[in-house]
mmCIF file of C-alpha atoms in Angstrom:
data_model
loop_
_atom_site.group_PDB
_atom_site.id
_atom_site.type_symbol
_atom_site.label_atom_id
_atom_site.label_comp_id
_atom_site.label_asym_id
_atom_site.label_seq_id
_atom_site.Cartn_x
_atom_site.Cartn_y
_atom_site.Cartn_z
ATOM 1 C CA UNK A 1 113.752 88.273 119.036
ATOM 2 C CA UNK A 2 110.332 89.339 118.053
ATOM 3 C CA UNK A 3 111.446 91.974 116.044
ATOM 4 C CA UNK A 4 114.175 89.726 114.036
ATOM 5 C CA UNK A 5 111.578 87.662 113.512
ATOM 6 C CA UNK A 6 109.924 90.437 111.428
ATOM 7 C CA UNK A 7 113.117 91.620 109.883
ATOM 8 C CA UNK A 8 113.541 87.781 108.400
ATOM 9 C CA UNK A 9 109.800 87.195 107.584
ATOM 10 C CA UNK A 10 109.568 90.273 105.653
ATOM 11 C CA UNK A 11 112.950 89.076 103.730
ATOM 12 C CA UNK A 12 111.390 85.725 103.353
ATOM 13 C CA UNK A 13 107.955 87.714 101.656
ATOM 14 C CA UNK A 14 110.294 89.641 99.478
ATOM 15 C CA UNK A 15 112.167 86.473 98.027
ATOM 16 C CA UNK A 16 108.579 85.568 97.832
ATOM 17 C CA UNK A 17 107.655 88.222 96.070
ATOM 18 C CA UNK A 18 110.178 88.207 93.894
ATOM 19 C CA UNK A 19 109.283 84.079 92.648
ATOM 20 C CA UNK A 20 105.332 84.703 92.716
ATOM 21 C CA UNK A 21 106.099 87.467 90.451
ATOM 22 C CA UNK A 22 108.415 85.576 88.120
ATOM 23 C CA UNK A 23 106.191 82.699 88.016
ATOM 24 C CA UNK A 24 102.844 84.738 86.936
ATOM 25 C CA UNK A 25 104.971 86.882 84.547
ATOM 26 C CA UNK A 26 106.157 83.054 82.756
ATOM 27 C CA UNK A 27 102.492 82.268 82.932
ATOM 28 C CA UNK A 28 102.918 79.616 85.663
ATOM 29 C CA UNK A 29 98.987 79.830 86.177
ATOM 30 C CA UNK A 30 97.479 79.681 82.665
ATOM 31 C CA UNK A 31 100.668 77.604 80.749
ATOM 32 C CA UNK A 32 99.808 74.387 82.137
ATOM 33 C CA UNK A 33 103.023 73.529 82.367
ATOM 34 C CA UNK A 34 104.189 74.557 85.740
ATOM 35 C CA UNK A 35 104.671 71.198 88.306
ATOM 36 C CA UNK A 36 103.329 73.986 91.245
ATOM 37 C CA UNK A 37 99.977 73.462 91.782
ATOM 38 C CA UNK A 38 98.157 77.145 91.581
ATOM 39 C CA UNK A 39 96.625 76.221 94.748
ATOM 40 C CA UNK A 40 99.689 75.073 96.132
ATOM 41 C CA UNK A 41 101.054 78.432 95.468
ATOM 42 C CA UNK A 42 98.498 80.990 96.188
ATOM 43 C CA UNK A 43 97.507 78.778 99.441
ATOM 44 C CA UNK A 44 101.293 79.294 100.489
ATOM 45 C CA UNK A 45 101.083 83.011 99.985
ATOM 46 C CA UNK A 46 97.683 83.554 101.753
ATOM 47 C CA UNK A 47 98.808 81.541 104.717
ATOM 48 C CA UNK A 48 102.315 83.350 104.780
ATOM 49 C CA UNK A 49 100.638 87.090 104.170
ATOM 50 C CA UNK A 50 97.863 86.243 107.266
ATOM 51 C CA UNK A 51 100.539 85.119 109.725
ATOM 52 C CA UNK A 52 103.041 88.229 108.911
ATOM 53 C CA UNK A 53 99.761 90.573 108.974
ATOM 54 C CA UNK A 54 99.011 88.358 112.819
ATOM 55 C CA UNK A 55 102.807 88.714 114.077
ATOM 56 C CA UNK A 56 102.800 92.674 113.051
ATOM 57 C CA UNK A 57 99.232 92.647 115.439
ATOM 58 C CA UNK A 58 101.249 90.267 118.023
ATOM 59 C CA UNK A 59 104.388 92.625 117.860
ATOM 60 C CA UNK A 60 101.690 95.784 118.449
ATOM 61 C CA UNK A 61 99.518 93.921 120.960
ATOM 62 C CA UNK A 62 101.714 91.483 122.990
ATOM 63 C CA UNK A 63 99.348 89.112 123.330
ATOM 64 C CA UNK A 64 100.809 85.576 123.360
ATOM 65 C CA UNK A 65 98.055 83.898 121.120
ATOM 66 C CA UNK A 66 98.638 86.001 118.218
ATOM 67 C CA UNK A 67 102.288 84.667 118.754
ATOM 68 C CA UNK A 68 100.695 80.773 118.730
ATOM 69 C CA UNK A 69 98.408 81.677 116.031
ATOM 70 C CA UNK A 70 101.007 83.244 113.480
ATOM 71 C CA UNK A 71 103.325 79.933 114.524
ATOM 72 C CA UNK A 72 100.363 77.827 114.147
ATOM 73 C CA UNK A 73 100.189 79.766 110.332
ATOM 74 C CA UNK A 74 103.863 78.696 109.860
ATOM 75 C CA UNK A 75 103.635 74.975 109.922
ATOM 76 C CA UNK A 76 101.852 74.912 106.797
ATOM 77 C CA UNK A 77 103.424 77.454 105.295
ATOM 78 C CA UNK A 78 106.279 75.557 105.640
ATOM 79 C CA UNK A 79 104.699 72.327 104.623
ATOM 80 C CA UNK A 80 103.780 73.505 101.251
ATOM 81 C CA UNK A 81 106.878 75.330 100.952
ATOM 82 C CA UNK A 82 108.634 71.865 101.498
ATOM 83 C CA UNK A 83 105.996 70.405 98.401
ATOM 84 C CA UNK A 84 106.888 72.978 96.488
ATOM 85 C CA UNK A 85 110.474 72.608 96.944
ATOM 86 C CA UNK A 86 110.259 68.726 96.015
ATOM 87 C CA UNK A 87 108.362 69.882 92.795
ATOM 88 C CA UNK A 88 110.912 72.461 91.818
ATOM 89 C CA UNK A 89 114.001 70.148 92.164
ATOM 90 C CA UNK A 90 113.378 68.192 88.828
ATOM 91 C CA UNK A 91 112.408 71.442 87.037
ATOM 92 C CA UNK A 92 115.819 72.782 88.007
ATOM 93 C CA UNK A 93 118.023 69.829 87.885
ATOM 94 C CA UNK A 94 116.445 69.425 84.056
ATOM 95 C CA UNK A 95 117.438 72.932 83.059
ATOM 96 C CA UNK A 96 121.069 72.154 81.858
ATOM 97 C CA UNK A 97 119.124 69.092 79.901
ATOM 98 C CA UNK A 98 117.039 71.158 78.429
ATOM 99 C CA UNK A 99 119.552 73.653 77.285
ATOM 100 C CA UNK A 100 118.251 74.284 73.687
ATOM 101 C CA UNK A 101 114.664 73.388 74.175
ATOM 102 C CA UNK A 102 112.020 76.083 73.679
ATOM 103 C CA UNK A 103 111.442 78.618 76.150
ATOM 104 C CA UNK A 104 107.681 79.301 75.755
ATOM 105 C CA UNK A 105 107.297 75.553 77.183
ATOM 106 C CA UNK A 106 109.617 75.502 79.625
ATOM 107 C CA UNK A 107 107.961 75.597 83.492
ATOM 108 C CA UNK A 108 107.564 78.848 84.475
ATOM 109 C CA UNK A 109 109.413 77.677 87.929
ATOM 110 C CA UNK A 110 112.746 76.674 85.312
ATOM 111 C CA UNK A 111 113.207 80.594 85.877
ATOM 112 C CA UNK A 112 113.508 81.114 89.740
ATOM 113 C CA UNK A 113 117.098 81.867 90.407
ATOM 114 C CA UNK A 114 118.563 79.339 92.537
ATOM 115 C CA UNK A 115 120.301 81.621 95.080
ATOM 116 C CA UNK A 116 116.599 83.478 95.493
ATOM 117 C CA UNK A 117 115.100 79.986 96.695
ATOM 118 C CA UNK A 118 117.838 79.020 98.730
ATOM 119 C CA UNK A 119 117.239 82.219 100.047
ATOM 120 C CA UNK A 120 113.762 82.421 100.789
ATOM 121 C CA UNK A 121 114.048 78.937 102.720
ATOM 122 C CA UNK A 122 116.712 80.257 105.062
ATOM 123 C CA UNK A 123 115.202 82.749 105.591
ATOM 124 C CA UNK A 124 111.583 80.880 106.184
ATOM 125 C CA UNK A 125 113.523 78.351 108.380
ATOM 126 C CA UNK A 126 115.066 80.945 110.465
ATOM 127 C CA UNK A 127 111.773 82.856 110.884
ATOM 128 C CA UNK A 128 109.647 79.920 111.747
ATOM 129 C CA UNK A 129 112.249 79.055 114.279
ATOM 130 C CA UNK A 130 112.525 83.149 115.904
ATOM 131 C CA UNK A 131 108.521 82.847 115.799
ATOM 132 C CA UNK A 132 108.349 79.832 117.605
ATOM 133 C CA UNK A 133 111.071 80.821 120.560
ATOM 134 C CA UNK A 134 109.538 84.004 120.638
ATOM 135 C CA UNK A 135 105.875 81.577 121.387
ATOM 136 C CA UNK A 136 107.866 80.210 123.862
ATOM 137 C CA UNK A 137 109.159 83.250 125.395
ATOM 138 C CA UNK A 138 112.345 82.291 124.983
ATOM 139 C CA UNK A 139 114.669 85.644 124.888
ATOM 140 C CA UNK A 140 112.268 87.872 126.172
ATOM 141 C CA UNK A 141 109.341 89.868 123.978
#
């Protein structure tokens, strides 16, 4: 369980990846016009990289703090995942709206492809929920 914990976390960071890297390359920090906060963002990253950089120690060490500590990472990870998925929502649901508007002003978050953040949250769920059974030492580590 430990290890398919790994397998979806580092599937999570690549969706991750993947939206962090559209959103800088639209400007999303310097347009001022992105509804994600840049601390929002880069706060969700840091938190995310430090726990998967913990669980690879935990996975190396077996020692069940690093297992609590990467899980205690998660929960707000997952809470500013959740604000940035509330944020994101109107951007998206505006894009057919906004069919003919002008590109350059558009959010830089109008770009993320919807199947890549349904994605990375299935992904995040399922890993928060593998970390924490794994905490638990439920199905064996």
């Amino acid at each position: 369980m430990d290890i398919a914990a790994l397998i979806t976390w580092v599937i999570t960071a690549l969706g991750g990846f993947y939206m962090l890297g559209t959103w800088l390359s639209r400007a999303g920090a310097k347009a001022g016009n992105s509804h994600l906060p840049v601390p929002v963002i880069f706060g969700h990253f840091a938190l995310a990289a430090i726990g998967l950089v913990i669980w690879i120690i935990y996975l190396i060490a077996d020692k069940d703090a690093l297992a609590w500590t990467a899980f205690g990472l998660l929960v707000p990870v997952a809470l500013l995942g959740f604000a940035m998925l509330a944020r994101w929502l109107p951007v998206h649901r505006a894009r057919s709206a906004a069919a003919g508007s002008d590109a350059e002003s558009d959010p830089a978050e109008r770009h993320f492809p919807v199947l890549v953040v349904a994605g990375h949250g299935l992904f995040a769920v399922v890993t928060v929920v593998l970390v924490l059974l794994t905490a638990l030492g439920i199905g064996g580590s």
